[in-house]
PDB file of C-alpha atoms in Angstrom:
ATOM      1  CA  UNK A   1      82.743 115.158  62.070  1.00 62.00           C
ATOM      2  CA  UNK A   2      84.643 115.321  65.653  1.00 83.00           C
ATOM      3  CA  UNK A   3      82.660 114.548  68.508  1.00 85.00           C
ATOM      4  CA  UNK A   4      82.019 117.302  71.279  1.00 83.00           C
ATOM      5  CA  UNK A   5      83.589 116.448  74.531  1.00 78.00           C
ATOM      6  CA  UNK A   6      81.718 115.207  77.553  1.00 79.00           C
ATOM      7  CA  UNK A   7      82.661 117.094  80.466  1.00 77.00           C
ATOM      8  CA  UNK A   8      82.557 115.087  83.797  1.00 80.00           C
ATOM      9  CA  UNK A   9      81.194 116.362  87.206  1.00 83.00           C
ATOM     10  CA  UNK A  10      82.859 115.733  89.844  1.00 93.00           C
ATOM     11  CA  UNK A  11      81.022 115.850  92.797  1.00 96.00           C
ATOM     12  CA  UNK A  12      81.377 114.706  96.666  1.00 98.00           C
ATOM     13  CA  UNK A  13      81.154 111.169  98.377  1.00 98.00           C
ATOM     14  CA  UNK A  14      79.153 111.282 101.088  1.00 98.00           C
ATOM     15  CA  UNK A  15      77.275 108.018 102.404  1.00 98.00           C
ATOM     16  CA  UNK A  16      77.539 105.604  99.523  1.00 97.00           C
ATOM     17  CA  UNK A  17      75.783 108.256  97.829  1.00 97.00           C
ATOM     18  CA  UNK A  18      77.651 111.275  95.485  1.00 97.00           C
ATOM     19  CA  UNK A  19      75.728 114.948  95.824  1.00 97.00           C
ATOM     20  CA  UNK A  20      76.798 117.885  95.319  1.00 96.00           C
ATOM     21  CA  UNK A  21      77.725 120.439  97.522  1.00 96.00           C
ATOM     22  CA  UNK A  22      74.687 122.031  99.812  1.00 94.00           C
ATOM     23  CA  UNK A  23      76.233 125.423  98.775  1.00 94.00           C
ATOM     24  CA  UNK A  24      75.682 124.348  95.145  1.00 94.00           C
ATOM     25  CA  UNK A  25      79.571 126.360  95.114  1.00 96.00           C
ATOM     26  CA  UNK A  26      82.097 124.074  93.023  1.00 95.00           C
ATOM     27  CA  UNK A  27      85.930 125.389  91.572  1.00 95.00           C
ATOM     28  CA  UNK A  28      88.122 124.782  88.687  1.00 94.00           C
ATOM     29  CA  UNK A  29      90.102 122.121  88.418  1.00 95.00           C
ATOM     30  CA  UNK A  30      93.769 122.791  86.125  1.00 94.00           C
ATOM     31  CA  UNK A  31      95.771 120.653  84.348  1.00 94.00           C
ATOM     32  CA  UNK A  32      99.231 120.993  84.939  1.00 92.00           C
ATOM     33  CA  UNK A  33      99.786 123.697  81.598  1.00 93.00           C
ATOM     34  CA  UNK A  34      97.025 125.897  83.057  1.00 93.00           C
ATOM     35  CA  UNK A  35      94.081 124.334  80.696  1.00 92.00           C
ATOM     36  CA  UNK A  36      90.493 123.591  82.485  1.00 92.00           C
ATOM     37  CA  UNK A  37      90.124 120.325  82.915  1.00 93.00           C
ATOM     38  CA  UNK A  38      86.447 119.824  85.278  1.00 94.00           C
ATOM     39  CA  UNK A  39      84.686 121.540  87.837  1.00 94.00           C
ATOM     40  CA  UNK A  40      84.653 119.493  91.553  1.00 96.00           C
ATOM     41  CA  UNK A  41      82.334 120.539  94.135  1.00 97.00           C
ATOM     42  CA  UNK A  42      83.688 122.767  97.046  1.00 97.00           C
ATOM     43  CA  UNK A  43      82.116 121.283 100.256  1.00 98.00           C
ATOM     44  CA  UNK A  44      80.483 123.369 103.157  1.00 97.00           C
ATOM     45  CA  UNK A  45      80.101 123.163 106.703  1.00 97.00           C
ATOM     46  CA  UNK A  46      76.761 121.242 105.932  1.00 97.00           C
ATOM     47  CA  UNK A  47      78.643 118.430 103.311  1.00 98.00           C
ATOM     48  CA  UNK A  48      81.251 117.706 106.568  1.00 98.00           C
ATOM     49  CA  UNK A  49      78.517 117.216 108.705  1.00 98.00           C
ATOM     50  CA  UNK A  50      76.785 114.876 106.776  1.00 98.00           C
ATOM     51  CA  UNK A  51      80.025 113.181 106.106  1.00 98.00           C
ATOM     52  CA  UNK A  52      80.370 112.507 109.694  1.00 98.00           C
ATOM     53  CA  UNK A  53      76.928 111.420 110.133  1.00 98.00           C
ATOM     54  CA  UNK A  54      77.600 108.653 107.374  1.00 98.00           C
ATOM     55  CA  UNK A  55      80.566 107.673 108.903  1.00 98.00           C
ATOM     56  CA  UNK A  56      79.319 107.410 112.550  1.00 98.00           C
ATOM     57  CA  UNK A  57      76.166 105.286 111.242  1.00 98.00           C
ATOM     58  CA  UNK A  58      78.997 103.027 109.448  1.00 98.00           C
ATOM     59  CA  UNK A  59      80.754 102.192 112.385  1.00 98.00           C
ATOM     60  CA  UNK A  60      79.490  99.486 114.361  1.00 97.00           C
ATOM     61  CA  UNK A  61      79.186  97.249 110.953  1.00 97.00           C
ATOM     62  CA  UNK A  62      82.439  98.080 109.869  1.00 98.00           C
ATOM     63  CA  UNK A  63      83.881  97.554 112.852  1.00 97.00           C
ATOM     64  CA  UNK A  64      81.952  94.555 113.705  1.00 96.00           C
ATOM     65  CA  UNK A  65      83.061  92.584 110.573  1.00 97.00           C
ATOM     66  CA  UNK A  66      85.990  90.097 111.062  1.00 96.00           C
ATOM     67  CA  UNK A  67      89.472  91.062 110.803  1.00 96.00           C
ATOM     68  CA  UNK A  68      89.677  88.276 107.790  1.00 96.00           C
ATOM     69  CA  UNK A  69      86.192  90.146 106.024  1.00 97.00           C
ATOM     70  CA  UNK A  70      87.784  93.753 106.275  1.00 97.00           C
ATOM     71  CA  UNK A  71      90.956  92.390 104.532  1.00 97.00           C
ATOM     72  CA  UNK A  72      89.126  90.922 101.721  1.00 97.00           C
ATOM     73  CA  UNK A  73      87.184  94.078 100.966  1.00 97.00           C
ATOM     74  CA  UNK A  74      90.412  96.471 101.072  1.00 97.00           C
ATOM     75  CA  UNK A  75      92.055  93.347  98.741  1.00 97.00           C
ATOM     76  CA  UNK A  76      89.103  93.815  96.161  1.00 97.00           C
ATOM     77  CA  UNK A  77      89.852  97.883  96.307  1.00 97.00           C
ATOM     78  CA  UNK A  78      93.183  97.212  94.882  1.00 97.00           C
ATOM     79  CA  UNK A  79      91.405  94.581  91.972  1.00 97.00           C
ATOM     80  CA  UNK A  80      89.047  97.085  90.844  1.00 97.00           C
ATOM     81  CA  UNK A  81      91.798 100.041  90.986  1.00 96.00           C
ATOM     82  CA  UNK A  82      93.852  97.537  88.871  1.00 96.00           C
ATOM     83  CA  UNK A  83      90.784  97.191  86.139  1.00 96.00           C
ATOM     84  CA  UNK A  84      90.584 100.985  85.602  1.00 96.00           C
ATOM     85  CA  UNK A  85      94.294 101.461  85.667  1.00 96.00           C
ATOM     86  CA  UNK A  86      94.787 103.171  82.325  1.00 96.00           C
ATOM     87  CA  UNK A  87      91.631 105.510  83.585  1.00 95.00           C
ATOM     88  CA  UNK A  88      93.958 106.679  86.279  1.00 97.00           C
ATOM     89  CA  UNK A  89      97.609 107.065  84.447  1.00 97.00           C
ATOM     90  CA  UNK A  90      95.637 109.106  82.221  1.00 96.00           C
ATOM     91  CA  UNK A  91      94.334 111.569  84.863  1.00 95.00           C
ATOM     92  CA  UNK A  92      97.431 112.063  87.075  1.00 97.00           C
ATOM     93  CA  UNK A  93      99.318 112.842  83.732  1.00 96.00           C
ATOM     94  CA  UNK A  94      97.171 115.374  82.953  1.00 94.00           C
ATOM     95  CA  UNK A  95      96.602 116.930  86.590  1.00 94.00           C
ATOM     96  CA  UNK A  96     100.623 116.346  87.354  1.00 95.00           C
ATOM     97  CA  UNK A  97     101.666 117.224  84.276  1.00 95.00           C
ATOM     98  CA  UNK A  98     104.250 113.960  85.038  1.00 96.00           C
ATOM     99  CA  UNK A  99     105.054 111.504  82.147  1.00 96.00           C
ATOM    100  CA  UNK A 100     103.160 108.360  81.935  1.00 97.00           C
ATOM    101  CA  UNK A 101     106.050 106.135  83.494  1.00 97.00           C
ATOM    102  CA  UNK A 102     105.896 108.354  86.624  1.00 96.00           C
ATOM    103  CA  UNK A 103     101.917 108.125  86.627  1.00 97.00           C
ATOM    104  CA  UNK A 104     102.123 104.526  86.402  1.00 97.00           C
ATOM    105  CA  UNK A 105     104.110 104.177  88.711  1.00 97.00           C
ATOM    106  CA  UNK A 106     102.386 106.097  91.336  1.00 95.00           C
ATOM    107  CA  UNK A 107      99.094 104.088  90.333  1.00 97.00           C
ATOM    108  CA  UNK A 108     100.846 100.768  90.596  1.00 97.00           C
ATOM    109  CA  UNK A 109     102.360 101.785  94.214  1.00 97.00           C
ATOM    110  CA  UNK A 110      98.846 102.952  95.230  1.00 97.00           C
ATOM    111  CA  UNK A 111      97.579  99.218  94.360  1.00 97.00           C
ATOM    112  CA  UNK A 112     100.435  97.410  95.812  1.00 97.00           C
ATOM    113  CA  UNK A 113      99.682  99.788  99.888  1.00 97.00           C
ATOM    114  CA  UNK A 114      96.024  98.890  99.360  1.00 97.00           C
ATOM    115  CA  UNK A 115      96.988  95.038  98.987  1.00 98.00           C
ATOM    116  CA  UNK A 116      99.874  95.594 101.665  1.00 98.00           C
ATOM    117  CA  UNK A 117      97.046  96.556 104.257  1.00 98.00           C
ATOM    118  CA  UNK A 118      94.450  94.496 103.657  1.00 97.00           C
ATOM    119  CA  UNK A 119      97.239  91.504 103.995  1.00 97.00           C
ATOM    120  CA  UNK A 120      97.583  93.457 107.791  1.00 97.00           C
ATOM    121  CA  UNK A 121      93.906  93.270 108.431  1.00 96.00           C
ATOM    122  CA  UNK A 122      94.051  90.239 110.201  1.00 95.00           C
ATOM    123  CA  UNK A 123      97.653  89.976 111.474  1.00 95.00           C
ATOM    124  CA  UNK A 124      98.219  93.537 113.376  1.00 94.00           C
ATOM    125  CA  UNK A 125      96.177  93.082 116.160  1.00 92.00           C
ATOM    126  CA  UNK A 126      98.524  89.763 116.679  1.00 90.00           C
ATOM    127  CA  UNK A 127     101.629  92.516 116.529  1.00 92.00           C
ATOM    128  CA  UNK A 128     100.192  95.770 118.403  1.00 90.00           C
ATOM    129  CA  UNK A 129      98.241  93.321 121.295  1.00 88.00           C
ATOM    130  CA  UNK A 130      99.917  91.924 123.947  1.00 86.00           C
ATOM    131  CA  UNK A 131      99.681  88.820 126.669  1.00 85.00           C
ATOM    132  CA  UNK A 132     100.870  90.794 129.404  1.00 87.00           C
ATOM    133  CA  UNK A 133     102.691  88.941 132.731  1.00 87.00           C
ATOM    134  CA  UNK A 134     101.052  89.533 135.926  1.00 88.00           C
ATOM    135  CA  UNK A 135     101.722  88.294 139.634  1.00 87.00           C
ATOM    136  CA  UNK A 136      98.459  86.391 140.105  1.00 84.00           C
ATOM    137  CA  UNK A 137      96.461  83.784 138.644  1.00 85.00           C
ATOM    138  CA  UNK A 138      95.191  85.506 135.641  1.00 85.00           C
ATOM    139  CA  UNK A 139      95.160  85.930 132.297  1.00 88.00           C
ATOM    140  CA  UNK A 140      95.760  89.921 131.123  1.00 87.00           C
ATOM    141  CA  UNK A 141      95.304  90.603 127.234  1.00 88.00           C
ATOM    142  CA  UNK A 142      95.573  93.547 125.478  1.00 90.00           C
ATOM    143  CA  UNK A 143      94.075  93.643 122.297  1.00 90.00           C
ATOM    144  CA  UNK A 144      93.860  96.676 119.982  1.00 93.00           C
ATOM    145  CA  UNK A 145      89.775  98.011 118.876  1.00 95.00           C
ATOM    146  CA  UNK A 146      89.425 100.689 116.637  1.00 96.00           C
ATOM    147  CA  UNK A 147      88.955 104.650 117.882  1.00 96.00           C
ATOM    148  CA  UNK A 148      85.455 104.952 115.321  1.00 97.00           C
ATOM    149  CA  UNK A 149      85.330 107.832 112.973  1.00 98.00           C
ATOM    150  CA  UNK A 150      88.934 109.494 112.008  1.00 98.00           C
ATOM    151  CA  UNK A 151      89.061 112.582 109.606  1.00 98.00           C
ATOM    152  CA  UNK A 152      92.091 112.524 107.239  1.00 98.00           C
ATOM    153  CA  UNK A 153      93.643 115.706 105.305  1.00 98.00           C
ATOM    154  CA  UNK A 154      95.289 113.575 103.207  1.00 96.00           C
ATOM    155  CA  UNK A 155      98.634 115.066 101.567  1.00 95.00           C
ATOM    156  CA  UNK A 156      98.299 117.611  99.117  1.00 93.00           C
ATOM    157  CA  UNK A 157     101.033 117.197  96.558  1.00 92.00           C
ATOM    158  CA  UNK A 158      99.513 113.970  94.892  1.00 90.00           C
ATOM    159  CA  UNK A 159      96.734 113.087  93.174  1.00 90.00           C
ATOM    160  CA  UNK A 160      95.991 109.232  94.242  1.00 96.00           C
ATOM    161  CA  UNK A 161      98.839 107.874  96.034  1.00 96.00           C
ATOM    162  CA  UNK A 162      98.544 110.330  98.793  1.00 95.00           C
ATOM    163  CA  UNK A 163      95.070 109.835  99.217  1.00 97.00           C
ATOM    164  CA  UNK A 164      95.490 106.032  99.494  1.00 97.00           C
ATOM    165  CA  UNK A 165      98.148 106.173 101.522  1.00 96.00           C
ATOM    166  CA  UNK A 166      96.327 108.075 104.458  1.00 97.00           C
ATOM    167  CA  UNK A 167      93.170 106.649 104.473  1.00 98.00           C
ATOM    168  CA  UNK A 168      94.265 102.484 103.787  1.00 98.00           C
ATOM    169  CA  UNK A 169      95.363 102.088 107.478  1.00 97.00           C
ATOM    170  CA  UNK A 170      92.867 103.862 109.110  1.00 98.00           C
ATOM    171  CA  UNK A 171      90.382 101.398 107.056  1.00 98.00           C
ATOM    172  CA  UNK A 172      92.247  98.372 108.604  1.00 97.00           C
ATOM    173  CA  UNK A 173      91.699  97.968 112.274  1.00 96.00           C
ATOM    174  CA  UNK A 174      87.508  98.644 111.674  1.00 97.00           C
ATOM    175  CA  UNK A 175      87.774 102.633 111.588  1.00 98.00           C
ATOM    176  CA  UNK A 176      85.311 104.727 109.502  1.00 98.00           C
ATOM    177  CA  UNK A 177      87.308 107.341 107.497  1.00 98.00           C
ATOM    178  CA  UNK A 178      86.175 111.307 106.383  1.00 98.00           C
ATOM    179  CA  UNK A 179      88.529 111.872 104.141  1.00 98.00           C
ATOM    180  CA  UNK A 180      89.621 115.969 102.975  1.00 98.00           C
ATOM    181  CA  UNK A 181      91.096 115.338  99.249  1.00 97.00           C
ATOM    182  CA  UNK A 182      93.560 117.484  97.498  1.00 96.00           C
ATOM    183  CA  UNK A 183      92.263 120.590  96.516  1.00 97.00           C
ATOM    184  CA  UNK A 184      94.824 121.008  93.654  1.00 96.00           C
ATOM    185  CA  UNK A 185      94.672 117.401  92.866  1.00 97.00           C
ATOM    186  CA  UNK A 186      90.913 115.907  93.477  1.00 97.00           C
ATOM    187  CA  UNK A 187      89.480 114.334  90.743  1.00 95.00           C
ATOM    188  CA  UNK A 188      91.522 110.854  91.000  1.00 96.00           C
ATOM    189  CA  UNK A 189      89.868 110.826  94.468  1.00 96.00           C
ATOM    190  CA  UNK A 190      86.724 110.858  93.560  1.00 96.00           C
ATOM    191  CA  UNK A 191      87.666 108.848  90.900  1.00 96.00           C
ATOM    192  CA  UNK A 192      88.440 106.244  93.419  1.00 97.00           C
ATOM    193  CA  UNK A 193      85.420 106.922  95.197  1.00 97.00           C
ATOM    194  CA  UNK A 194      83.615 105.600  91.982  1.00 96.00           C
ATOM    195  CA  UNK A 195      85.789 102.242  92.723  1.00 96.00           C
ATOM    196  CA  UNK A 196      84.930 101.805  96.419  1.00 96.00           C
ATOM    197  CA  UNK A 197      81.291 102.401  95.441  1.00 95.00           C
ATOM    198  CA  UNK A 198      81.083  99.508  93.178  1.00 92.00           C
ATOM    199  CA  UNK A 199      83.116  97.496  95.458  1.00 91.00           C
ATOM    200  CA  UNK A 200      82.465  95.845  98.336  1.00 92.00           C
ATOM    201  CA  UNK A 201      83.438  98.977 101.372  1.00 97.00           C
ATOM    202  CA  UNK A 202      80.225  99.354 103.059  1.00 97.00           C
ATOM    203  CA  UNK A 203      78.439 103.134 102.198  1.00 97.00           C
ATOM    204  CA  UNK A 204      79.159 105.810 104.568  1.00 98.00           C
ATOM    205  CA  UNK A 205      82.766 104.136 105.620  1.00 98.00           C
ATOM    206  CA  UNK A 206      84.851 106.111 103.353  1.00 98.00           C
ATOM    207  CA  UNK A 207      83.244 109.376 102.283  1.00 98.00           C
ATOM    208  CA  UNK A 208      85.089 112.099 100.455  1.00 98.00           C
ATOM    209  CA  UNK A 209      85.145 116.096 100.660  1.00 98.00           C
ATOM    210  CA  UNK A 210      86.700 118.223  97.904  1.00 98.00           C
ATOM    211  CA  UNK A 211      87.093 122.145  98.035  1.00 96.00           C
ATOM    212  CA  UNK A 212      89.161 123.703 100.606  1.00 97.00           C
ATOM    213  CA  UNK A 213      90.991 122.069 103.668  1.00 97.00           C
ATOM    214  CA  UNK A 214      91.934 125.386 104.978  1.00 97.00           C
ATOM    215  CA  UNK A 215      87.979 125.699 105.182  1.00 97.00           C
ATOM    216  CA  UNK A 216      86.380 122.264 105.863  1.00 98.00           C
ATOM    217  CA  UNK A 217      89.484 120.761 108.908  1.00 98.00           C
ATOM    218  CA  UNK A 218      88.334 123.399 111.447  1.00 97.00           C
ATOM    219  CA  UNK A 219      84.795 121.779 111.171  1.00 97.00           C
ATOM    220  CA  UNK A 220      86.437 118.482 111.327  1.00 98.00           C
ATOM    221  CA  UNK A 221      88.716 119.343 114.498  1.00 97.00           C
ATOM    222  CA  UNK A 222      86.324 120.646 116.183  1.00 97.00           C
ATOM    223  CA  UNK A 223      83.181 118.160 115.421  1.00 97.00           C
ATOM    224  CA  UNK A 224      82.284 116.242 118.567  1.00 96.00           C
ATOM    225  CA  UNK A 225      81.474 113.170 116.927  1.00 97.00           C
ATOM    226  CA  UNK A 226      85.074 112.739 115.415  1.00 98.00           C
ATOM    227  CA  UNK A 227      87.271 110.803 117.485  1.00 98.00           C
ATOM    228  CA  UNK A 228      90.796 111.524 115.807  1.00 98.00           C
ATOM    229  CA  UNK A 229      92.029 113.372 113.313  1.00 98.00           C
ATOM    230  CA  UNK A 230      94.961 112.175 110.697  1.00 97.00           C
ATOM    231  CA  UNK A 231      96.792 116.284 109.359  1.00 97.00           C
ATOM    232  CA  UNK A 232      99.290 114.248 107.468  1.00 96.00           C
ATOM    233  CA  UNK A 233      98.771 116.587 104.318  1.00 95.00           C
ATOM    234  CA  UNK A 234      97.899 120.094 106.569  1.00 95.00           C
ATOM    235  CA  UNK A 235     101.383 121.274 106.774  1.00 92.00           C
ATOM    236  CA  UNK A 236     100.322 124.440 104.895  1.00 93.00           C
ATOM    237  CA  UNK A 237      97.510 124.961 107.172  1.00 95.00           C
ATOM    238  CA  UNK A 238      97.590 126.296 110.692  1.00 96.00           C
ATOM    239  CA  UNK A 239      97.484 122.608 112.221  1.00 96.00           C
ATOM    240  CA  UNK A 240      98.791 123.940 115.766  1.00 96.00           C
ATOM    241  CA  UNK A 241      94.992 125.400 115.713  1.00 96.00           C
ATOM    242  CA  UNK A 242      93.292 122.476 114.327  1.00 97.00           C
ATOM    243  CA  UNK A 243      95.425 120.563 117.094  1.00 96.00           C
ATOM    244  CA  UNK A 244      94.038 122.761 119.938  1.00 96.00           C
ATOM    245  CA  UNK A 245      90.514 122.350 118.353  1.00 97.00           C
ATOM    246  CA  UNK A 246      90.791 118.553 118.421  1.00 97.00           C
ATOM    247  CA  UNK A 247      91.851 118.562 122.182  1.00 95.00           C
ATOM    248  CA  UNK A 248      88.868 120.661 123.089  1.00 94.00           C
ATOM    249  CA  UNK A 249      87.007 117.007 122.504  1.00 94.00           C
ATOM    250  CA  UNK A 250      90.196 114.497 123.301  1.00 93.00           C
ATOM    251  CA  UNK A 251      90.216 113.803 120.072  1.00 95.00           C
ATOM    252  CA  UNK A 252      93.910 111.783 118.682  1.00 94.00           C
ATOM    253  CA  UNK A 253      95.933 113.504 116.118  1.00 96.00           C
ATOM    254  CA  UNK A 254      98.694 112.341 113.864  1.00 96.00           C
ATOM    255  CA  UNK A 255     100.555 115.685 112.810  1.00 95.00           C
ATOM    256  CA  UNK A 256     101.286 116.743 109.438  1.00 95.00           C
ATOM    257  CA  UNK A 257     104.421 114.798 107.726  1.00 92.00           C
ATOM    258  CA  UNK A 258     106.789 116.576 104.574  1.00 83.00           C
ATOM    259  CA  UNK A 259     108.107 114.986 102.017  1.00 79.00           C
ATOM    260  CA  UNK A 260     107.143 113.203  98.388  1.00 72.00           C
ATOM    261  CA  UNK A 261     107.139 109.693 100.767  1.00 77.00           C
ATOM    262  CA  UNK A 262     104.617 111.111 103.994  1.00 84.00           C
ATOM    263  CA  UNK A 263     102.585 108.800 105.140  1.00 91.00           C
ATOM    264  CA  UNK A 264     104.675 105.434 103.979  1.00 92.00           C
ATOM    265  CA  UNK A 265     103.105 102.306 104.801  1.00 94.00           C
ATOM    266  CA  UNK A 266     103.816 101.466 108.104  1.00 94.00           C
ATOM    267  CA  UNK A 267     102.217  99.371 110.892  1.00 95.00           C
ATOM    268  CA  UNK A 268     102.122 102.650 113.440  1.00 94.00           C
ATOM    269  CA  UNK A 269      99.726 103.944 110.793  1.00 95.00           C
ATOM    270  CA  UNK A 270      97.421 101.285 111.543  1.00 96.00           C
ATOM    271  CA  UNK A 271      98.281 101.201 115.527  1.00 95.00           C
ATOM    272  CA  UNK A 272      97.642 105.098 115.640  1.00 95.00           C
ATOM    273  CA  UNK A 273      93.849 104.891 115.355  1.00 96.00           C
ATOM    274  CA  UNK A 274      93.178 102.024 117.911  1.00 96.00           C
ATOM    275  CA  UNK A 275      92.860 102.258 121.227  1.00 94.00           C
ATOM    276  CA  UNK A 276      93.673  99.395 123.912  1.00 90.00           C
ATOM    277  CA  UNK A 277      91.388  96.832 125.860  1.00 90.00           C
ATOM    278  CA  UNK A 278      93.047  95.361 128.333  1.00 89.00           C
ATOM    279  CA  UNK A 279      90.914  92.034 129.553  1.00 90.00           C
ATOM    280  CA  UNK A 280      91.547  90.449 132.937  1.00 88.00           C
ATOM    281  CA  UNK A 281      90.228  86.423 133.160  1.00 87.00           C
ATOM    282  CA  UNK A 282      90.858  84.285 136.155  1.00 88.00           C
ATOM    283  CA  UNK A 283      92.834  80.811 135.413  1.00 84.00           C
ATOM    284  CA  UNK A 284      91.543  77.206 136.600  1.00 74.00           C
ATOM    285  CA  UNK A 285      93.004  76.597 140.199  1.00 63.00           C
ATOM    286  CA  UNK A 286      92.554  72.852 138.698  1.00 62.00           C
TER     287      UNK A 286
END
């Protein structure tokens, strides 16, 4: 006697926590030949705010923690990711509609950027801080802090390794991360939001929207409470607009990039969502 199949329900990540969407609206999710393969919740106005409200609460912890703690926590990401690696070849097959070498590879380059930045964690501020000369008897450092709560549309055209590759380095330097997940492509996000909930990332530091970024990055842009915003995977959308929202509360924004490689680990990544204290200290005359 076959067995029936047991549907999953995908639904948002939103303070350590996974609801559905206020709106109760969700969408179908394809596989690649057209066949259904779950329904993910399409997130409102309402689900962004309270994503922002997790992720400003999540702050001063996150941010607080040593450089050495945050590295360790971003290293166990990549552990758990590697225990449920099958789990994800399986589903960006079937979404991509790629073979399995392709799908494992793009899993096995998603763990190796989530080790790659948590080995940064506490060696950038080393790189992007300075000891800076001055004509007097001082000492002047400048030492990078993080900007606080950064939303990311993270690129559209992949199902996990996009997603990890925009929101990793804004995890780094102590940043608390909304992240906007493929709407073709979601359910390896939230898939992944399954790993950082039974790992050790603090609730309400990485929360997830699914649904439509055309609909939820003007709410985004615009919130008050969001200090930058990351349109590496908006370059469909009308980011010039999203850009003039975000300046209408000096907010930071990294425009969209192209390309099957956008958003390739780099240190800038990290550097682009800190912001610069510069500390004057007298010297001993002795």
């Amino acid at each position: 006697m076959s067995r029936l199949a047991v549907p999953k329900t995908y639904k948002l990540y939103i303070g350590g926590a996974f609801p559905r969407s206020e709106s109760g609206r969700t969408y179908e999710v394809l596989a690649a030949d057209g066949s259904f393969l779950a329904n993910a919740a399409r997130a409102s106005r309402k689900d962004a705010r309270d994503a922002i409200v997790a992720a400003r609460a999540s702050v001063s912890g996150w941010a607080g923690a040593t450089a050495y703690n945050r590295g360790q926590v971003l290293y166990r990401i990549a552990e758990l990711l590697e225990g449920r690696r099958g789990q994800f070849v399986a589903e960006i097959e079937e979404a991509e509609g790629v073979t399995r070498a392709v799908a494992s590879a793009q899993v096995d380059e998603a763990i190796d950027r989530w080790v790659w930045y948590a080995g940064w964690a506490d060696k950038y501020a080393q790189v992007a801080g300075n000891a800076n000369p001055v004509a007097g008897p001082y000492f002047n450092i400048s030492v990078p802090e993080p900007t606080g709560v950064v939303a990311v549309v993270v690129p559209q055209h992949s199902s996990l390794l996009g997603f990890v590759s925009a929101v990793a380095p804004v995890l780094v330097a102590g940043n608390t991360v909304v992240a906007v997940a493929s709407e073709r492509f979601p359910l390896a996000s939230i898939s992944l939001a399954e790993v950082l909930a039974t790992s050790d990332v603090p609730k309400g530091v990485v929360n997830v929207l699914t649904g439509s970024p055309a609909e939820i990055a003007p709410w985004l842009a615009s919130h008050s409470d969001v200090n930058a915003l990351d349109l590496v995977g908006a370059g469909d959308l009308d980011w010039v607009s999203l850009e003039v929202q975000a300046a209408d509360t000096l907010k930071r924004v990294l425009r969209p990039e192209s390309g099957a490689d956008a958003a390739a680990p780099a240190l800038g990544r990290i550097a682009a969502f800190t912001e610069t204290k510069t500390v004057w200290h007298t010297k001993s005359l002795r």
